[in-house]
mmCIF file of C-alpha atoms in Angstrom:
data_model
loop_
_atom_site.group_PDB
_atom_site.id
_atom_site.type_symbol
_atom_site.label_atom_id
_atom_site.label_comp_id
_atom_site.label_asym_id
_atom_site.label_seq_id
_atom_site.Cartn_x
_atom_site.Cartn_y
_atom_site.Cartn_z
ATOM 1 C CA ASN A 23 -18.980 -7.044 -0.997
ATOM 2 C CA ALA A 24 -16.834 -5.652 -3.772
ATOM 3 C CA GLY A 25 -13.356 -4.492 -2.909
ATOM 4 C CA VAL A 26 -11.719 -1.222 -3.848
ATOM 5 C CA MET A 27 -12.129 -0.624 -7.551
ATOM 6 C CA GLN A 28 -9.796 1.337 -9.738
ATOM 7 C CA ASN A 29 -10.046 2.226 -13.386
ATOM 8 C CA PRO A 30 -8.570 2.143 -15.795
ATOM 9 C CA ARG A 31 -6.187 -0.679 -14.916
ATOM 10 C CA HIS A 32 -3.738 0.482 -17.582
ATOM 11 C CA LEU A 33 -3.419 3.954 -19.026
ATOM 12 C CA VAL A 34 -1.081 5.175 -21.733
ATOM 13 C CA ARG A 35 -0.577 8.890 -22.217
ATOM 14 C CA ARG A 36 1.776 10.950 -24.336
ATOM 15 C CA ARG A 37 3.869 13.622 -22.713
ATOM 16 C CA GLY A 38 1.808 16.731 -22.090
ATOM 17 C CA GLN A 39 -1.560 14.978 -21.916
ATOM 18 C CA GLU A 40 -3.743 14.669 -18.852
ATOM 19 C CA ALA A 41 -4.291 11.481 -16.893
ATOM 20 C CA ARG A 42 -7.374 10.819 -14.785
ATOM 21 C CA LEU A 43 -7.356 7.886 -12.408
ATOM 22 C CA ARG A 44 -10.520 6.773 -10.643
ATOM 23 C CA CYS A 45 -11.039 4.979 -7.368
ATOM 24 C CA SER A 46 -14.255 3.666 -5.858
ATOM 25 C CA PRO A 47 -13.792 2.741 -2.188
ATOM 26 C CA MET A 48 -15.230 -0.335 -0.561
ATOM 27 C CA LYS A 49 -18.858 -0.102 0.440
ATOM 28 C CA GLY A 50 -19.150 1.671 3.763
ATOM 29 C CA HIS A 51 -15.683 3.246 3.530
ATOM 30 C CA SER A 52 -15.481 7.014 3.620
ATOM 31 C CA HIS A 53 -11.698 7.491 3.628
ATOM 32 C CA VAL A 54 -9.559 7.252 0.512
ATOM 33 C CA TYR A 55 -5.779 7.224 0.149
ATOM 34 C CA TRP A 56 -3.622 7.424 -2.944
ATOM 35 C CA TYR A 57 -0.148 5.901 -3.130
ATOM 36 C CA ARG A 58 2.392 5.747 -5.936
ATOM 37 C CA GLN A 59 4.830 2.959 -6.692
ATOM 38 C CA LEU A 60 7.608 4.072 -9.007
ATOM 39 C CA PRO A 61 9.632 1.423 -10.872
ATOM 40 C CA GLU A 62 12.157 -0.182 -8.533
ATOM 41 C CA GLU A 63 10.971 1.983 -5.644
ATOM 42 C CA GLY A 64 8.718 1.454 -2.692
ATOM 43 C CA LEU A 65 5.155 2.513 -2.199
ATOM 44 C CA LYS A 66 4.849 6.213 -1.314
ATOM 45 C CA PHE A 67 1.904 8.026 0.221
ATOM 46 C CA MET A 68 0.444 10.851 -1.843
ATOM 47 C CA VAL A 69 -2.849 12.085 -0.405
ATOM 48 C CA TYR A 70 -5.587 11.231 2.082
ATOM 49 C CA LEU A 71 -9.156 12.351 1.473
ATOM 50 C CA GLN A 72 -12.537 12.106 3.047
ATOM 51 C CA LYS A 73 -15.736 13.030 1.256
ATOM 52 C CA GLU A 74 -15.292 16.565 -0.139
ATOM 53 C CA ASN A 75 -12.182 17.169 1.984
ATOM 54 C CA ILE A 76 -8.457 16.766 1.513
ATOM 55 C CA ILE A 77 -7.090 15.776 4.909
ATOM 56 C CA ASP A 78 -3.399 15.265 4.161
ATOM 57 C CA GLU A 79 -1.695 16.007 0.849
ATOM 58 C CA SER A 80 1.849 16.054 2.167
ATOM 59 C CA GLY A 81 2.976 13.452 -0.382
ATOM 60 C CA MET A 82 1.571 15.159 -3.450
ATOM 61 C CA PRO A 83 3.952 16.831 -5.899
ATOM 62 C CA LYS A 84 3.409 20.583 -5.737
ATOM 63 C CA GLU A 85 2.562 20.998 -9.382
ATOM 64 C CA ARG A 86 0.387 19.176 -11.935
ATOM 65 C CA PHE A 87 -1.153 16.745 -9.419
ATOM 66 C CA SER A 88 -4.561 17.120 -7.800
ATOM 67 C CA ALA A 89 -7.056 14.848 -6.081
ATOM 68 C CA GLU A 90 -10.687 15.021 -5.173
ATOM 69 C CA PHE A 91 -13.313 12.855 -3.503
ATOM 70 C CA PRO A 92 -16.702 14.397 -4.284
ATOM 71 C CA LYS A 93 -19.882 13.816 -2.371
ATOM 72 C CA GLU A 94 -21.090 11.542 -5.141
ATOM 73 C CA GLY A 95 -18.907 9.373 -7.311
ATOM 74 C CA PRO A 96 -15.372 8.037 -7.176
ATOM 75 C CA SER A 97 -12.217 9.712 -5.994
ATOM 76 C CA ILE A 98 -10.138 11.066 -8.856
ATOM 77 C CA LEU A 99 -6.400 11.592 -9.068
ATOM 78 C CA ARG A 100 -5.601 13.999 -11.860
ATOM 79 C CA ILE A 101 -2.191 14.514 -13.407
ATOM 80 C CA GLN A 102 -1.858 17.381 -15.825
ATOM 81 C CA GLN A 103 0.795 17.645 -18.522
ATOM 82 C CA VAL A 104 2.240 14.231 -17.764
ATOM 83 C CA VAL A 105 5.968 13.595 -18.072
ATOM 84 C CA ARG A 106 7.850 10.296 -18.387
ATOM 85 C CA GLY A 107 8.737 10.416 -14.704
ATOM 86 C CA ASP A 108 5.037 10.072 -13.863
ATOM 87 C CA SER A 109 5.054 6.506 -15.213
ATOM 88 C CA ALA A 110 4.215 4.352 -12.216
ATOM 89 C CA ALA A 111 1.579 2.225 -10.568
ATOM 90 C CA TYR A 112 -0.961 4.320 -8.677
ATOM 91 C CA PHE A 113 -2.811 2.572 -5.888
ATOM 92 C CA CYS A 114 -5.898 3.648 -4.066
ATOM 93 C CA ALA A 115 -6.823 2.385 -0.616
ATOM 94 C CA SER A 116 -9.891 2.922 1.507
ATOM 95 C CA SER A 117 -10.838 2.558 5.142
ATOM 96 C CA ARG A 118 -13.904 2.820 7.304
ATOM 97 C CA GLN A 119 -14.475 5.790 9.604
ATOM 98 C CA GLY A 120 -12.614 5.109 12.853
ATOM 99 C CA SER A 121 -10.575 2.221 11.435
ATOM 100 C CA TYR A 122 -6.878 2.152 10.587
ATOM 101 C CA GLU A 123 -7.138 -0.866 8.302
ATOM 102 C CA GLN A 124 -6.543 0.197 4.717
ATOM 103 C CA TYR A 125 -7.671 -2.008 1.843
ATOM 104 C CA PHE A 126 -6.025 -1.524 -1.512
ATOM 105 C CA GLY A 127 -7.327 -1.616 -5.039
ATOM 106 C CA PRO A 128 -5.585 -3.367 -7.949
ATOM 107 C CA GLY A 129 -3.876 -0.181 -9.088
ATOM 108 C CA THR A 130 -3.668 1.817 -12.296
ATOM 109 C CA ARG A 131 -0.479 1.440 -14.278
ATOM 110 C CA LEU A 132 0.298 4.684 -16.025
ATOM 111 C CA THR A 133 2.751 4.703 -18.904
ATOM 112 C CA VAL A 134 3.854 8.017 -20.380
ATOM 113 C CA THR A 135 5.350 7.774 -23.860
ATOM 114 C CA SER B 16 11.069 10.718 9.044
ATOM 115 C CA GLN B 17 10.336 7.095 9.734
ATOM 116 C CA GLU B 18 12.011 4.419 7.677
ATOM 117 C CA LEU B 19 11.202 0.745 7.484
ATOM 118 C CA GLU B 20 13.819 -1.786 6.550
ATOM 119 C CA GLN B 21 12.816 -5.277 5.524
ATOM 120 C CA SER B 22 15.047 -8.313 5.519
ATOM 121 C CA PRO B 23 15.796 -10.264 3.573
ATOM 122 C CA GLN B 24 15.115 -8.411 0.318
ATOM 123 C CA SER B 25 14.464 -11.699 -1.428
ATOM 124 C CA LEU B 26 13.987 -15.241 -0.246
ATOM 125 C CA ILE B 27 13.810 -18.574 -2.041
ATOM 126 C CA VAL B 28 12.549 -21.529 -0.049
ATOM 127 C CA GLN B 29 11.555 -25.087 -0.759
ATOM 128 C CA GLU B 30 7.855 -25.819 -0.574
ATOM 129 C CA GLY B 31 6.949 -27.055 2.869
ATOM 130 C CA LYS B 32 9.694 -25.125 4.668
ATOM 131 C CA ASN B 33 9.155 -22.423 7.255
ATOM 132 C CA LEU B 34 10.385 -18.874 6.755
ATOM 133 C CA THR B 35 10.582 -15.522 8.515
ATOM 134 C CA ILE B 36 10.576 -11.972 7.163
ATOM 135 C CA ASN B 37 11.589 -9.062 9.375
ATOM 136 C CA CYS B 38 10.615 -5.412 9.395
ATOM 137 C CA THR B 39 12.640 -2.944 11.469
ATOM 138 C CA SER B 40 11.667 0.651 12.099
ATOM 139 C CA SER B 41 13.867 3.632 12.857
ATOM 140 C CA LYS B 42 11.159 4.911 15.229
ATOM 141 C CA THR B 43 8.373 3.592 17.425
ATOM 142 C CA LEU B 44 5.679 1.849 15.420
ATOM 143 C CA TYR B 45 2.133 3.142 15.826
ATOM 144 C CA GLY B 46 0.385 0.417 13.916
ATOM 145 C CA LEU B 47 2.285 -2.105 11.823
ATOM 146 C CA TYR B 48 0.668 -3.548 8.730
ATOM 147 C CA TRP B 49 1.585 -6.554 6.646
ATOM 148 C CA TYR B 50 0.484 -6.780 3.026
ATOM 149 C CA LYS B 51 1.134 -9.218 0.216
ATOM 150 C CA GLN B 52 1.467 -8.096 -3.386
ATOM 151 C CA LYS B 53 1.520 -10.302 -6.434
ATOM 152 C CA TYR B 54 3.252 -8.950 -9.510
ATOM 153 C CA GLY B 55 1.009 -6.591 -11.415
ATOM 154 C CA GLU B 56 -1.686 -6.639 -8.775
ATOM 155 C CA GLY B 57 -2.765 -4.717 -5.738
ATOM 156 C CA LEU B 58 -1.931 -5.235 -2.102
ATOM 157 C CA ILE B 59 -3.758 -7.830 -0.054
ATOM 158 C CA PHE B 60 -4.212 -6.915 3.599
ATOM 159 C CA LEU B 61 -2.844 -9.623 5.874
ATOM 160 C CA MET B 62 -2.679 -8.258 9.413
ATOM 161 C CA MET B 63 -2.376 -5.162 11.529
ATOM 162 C CA LEU B 64 -0.568 -5.044 14.882
ATOM 163 C CA GLN B 65 -0.738 -2.187 17.351
ATOM 164 C CA LYS B 66 0.283 -3.306 20.816
ATOM 165 C CA GLY B 67 3.777 -4.219 21.934
ATOM 166 C CA GLY B 68 4.068 -7.997 22.156
ATOM 167 C CA GLU B 69 0.989 -8.515 20.027
ATOM 168 C CA GLU B 70 0.792 -11.608 17.856
ATOM 169 C CA LYS B 71 -1.784 -12.474 15.210
ATOM 170 C CA SER B 72 -2.246 -15.497 12.987
ATOM 171 C CA HIS B 73 -4.161 -16.161 9.821
ATOM 172 C CA GLU B 74 -4.000 -19.655 8.395
ATOM 173 C CA LYS B 75 -0.271 -20.440 8.218
ATOM 174 C CA ILE B 76 0.936 -16.875 8.605
ATOM 175 C CA THR B 77 1.841 -15.400 11.995
ATOM 176 C CA ALA B 78 2.950 -11.835 12.644
ATOM 177 C CA LYS B 79 4.443 -10.434 15.836
ATOM 178 C CA LEU B 80 5.251 -6.952 17.068
ATOM 179 C CA ASP B 81 8.061 -6.783 19.603
ATOM 180 C CA GLU B 82 7.619 -5.246 23.045
ATOM 181 C CA LYS B 83 9.530 -2.115 22.113
ATOM 182 C CA LYS B 84 7.352 -1.681 19.024
ATOM 183 C CA GLN B 85 10.249 -1.185 16.659
ATOM 184 C CA GLN B 86 10.378 -4.540 14.962
ATOM 185 C CA SER B 87 7.901 -6.985 13.494
ATOM 186 C CA SER B 88 8.326 -10.438 12.053
ATOM 187 C CA LEU B 89 6.160 -12.403 9.665
ATOM 188 C CA HIS B 90 6.446 -16.164 9.892
ATOM 189 C CA ILE B 91 5.053 -18.630 7.370
ATOM 190 C CA THR B 92 4.752 -22.261 8.374
ATOM 191 C CA ALA B 93 4.882 -25.079 5.818
ATOM 192 C CA SER B 94 5.121 -22.731 2.847
ATOM 193 C CA GLN B 95 3.054 -23.348 -0.282
ATOM 194 C CA PRO B 96 3.313 -21.999 -3.845
ATOM 195 C CA SER B 97 0.350 -19.730 -3.075
ATOM 196 C CA HIS B 98 2.530 -17.889 -0.547
ATOM 197 C CA ALA B 99 4.803 -16.598 -3.301
ATOM 198 C CA GLY B 100 4.776 -12.840 -3.838
ATOM 199 C CA ILE B 101 6.120 -9.619 -2.391
ATOM 200 C CA TYR B 102 5.527 -8.984 1.294
ATOM 201 C CA LEU B 103 5.359 -5.373 2.397
ATOM 202 C CA CYS B 104 5.334 -3.977 5.885
ATOM 203 C CA GLY B 105 3.759 -0.585 6.413
ATOM 204 C CA ALA B 106 3.547 1.665 9.436
ATOM 205 C CA ALA B 107 1.816 4.782 10.634
ATOM 206 C CA PRO B 108 4.570 7.360 11.310
ATOM 207 C CA LEU B 109 2.640 9.061 14.079
ATOM 208 C CA LEU B 110 0.024 8.036 16.595
ATOM 209 C CA GLY B 111 -3.300 8.363 14.873
ATOM 210 C CA ALA B 112 -1.746 9.062 11.487
ATOM 211 C CA GLN B 113 -3.610 7.643 8.550
ATOM 212 C CA LYS B 114 -0.867 7.721 5.933
ATOM 213 C CA LEU B 115 1.418 4.733 5.805
ATOM 214 C CA VAL B 116 5.149 4.438 5.255
ATOM 215 C CA PHE B 117 6.228 1.198 3.561
ATOM 216 C CA GLY B 118 9.327 -0.930 3.525
ATOM 217 C CA GLN B 119 10.914 -1.850 0.226
ATOM 218 C CA GLY B 120 9.373 -5.315 0.240
ATOM 219 C CA THR B 121 10.587 -8.910 0.454
ATOM 220 C CA ARG B 122 10.230 -11.024 -2.668
ATOM 221 C CA LEU B 123 9.353 -14.597 -1.730
ATOM 222 C CA THR B 124 9.765 -17.469 -4.184
ATOM 223 C CA ILE B 125 8.577 -20.971 -3.344
ATOM 224 C CA ASN B 126 10.257 -23.814 -5.190
ATOM 225 C CA PRO B 127 8.174 -26.967 -5.633
#
């Protein structure tokens, strides 16, 4: 049973470009969470999604960031017009319906030059 | 908002020794999670505790949640090089909440 998959593992973008991060949850998991780990900082919650629904986006920056989890396909975290401060490791986690146990993917390390 | 404080921030122990990492919350814990992270990798789920006084073990790692549900400890017995990494505690800030708040992590080094 494959774990949570994220791609790409490393992403380099120039300032002003768009970054798209993908997350495929574990088989049987219908809940997806995105977290961000800034350099020298802790892991911070960004958004919680179920299929086709955003449940909690209280940790998402108000501008340039969006997330989706379509009926088919992976969850996508999209960052428009990236700035250097967006450089971080972005982790996706998933859980089963009715479970509080979250399983994390390997992360995508975004570098903005 | 809930804050989690881990202690110590870093720990160096001799292989074979026991060690304890603590996680203290500013508010009641509704679900306490322990994860391990190796540099450059994702988080590995270790254990989840929900009930006051609960204790769980996996191999040589034991985690406890105190009766008041504001502190948890992670104890490793007879440490091995494979235990090295960053240990993170995470907690649900509200009953039934799905998003997790994390401590700043404890970096564990095992010397052979």
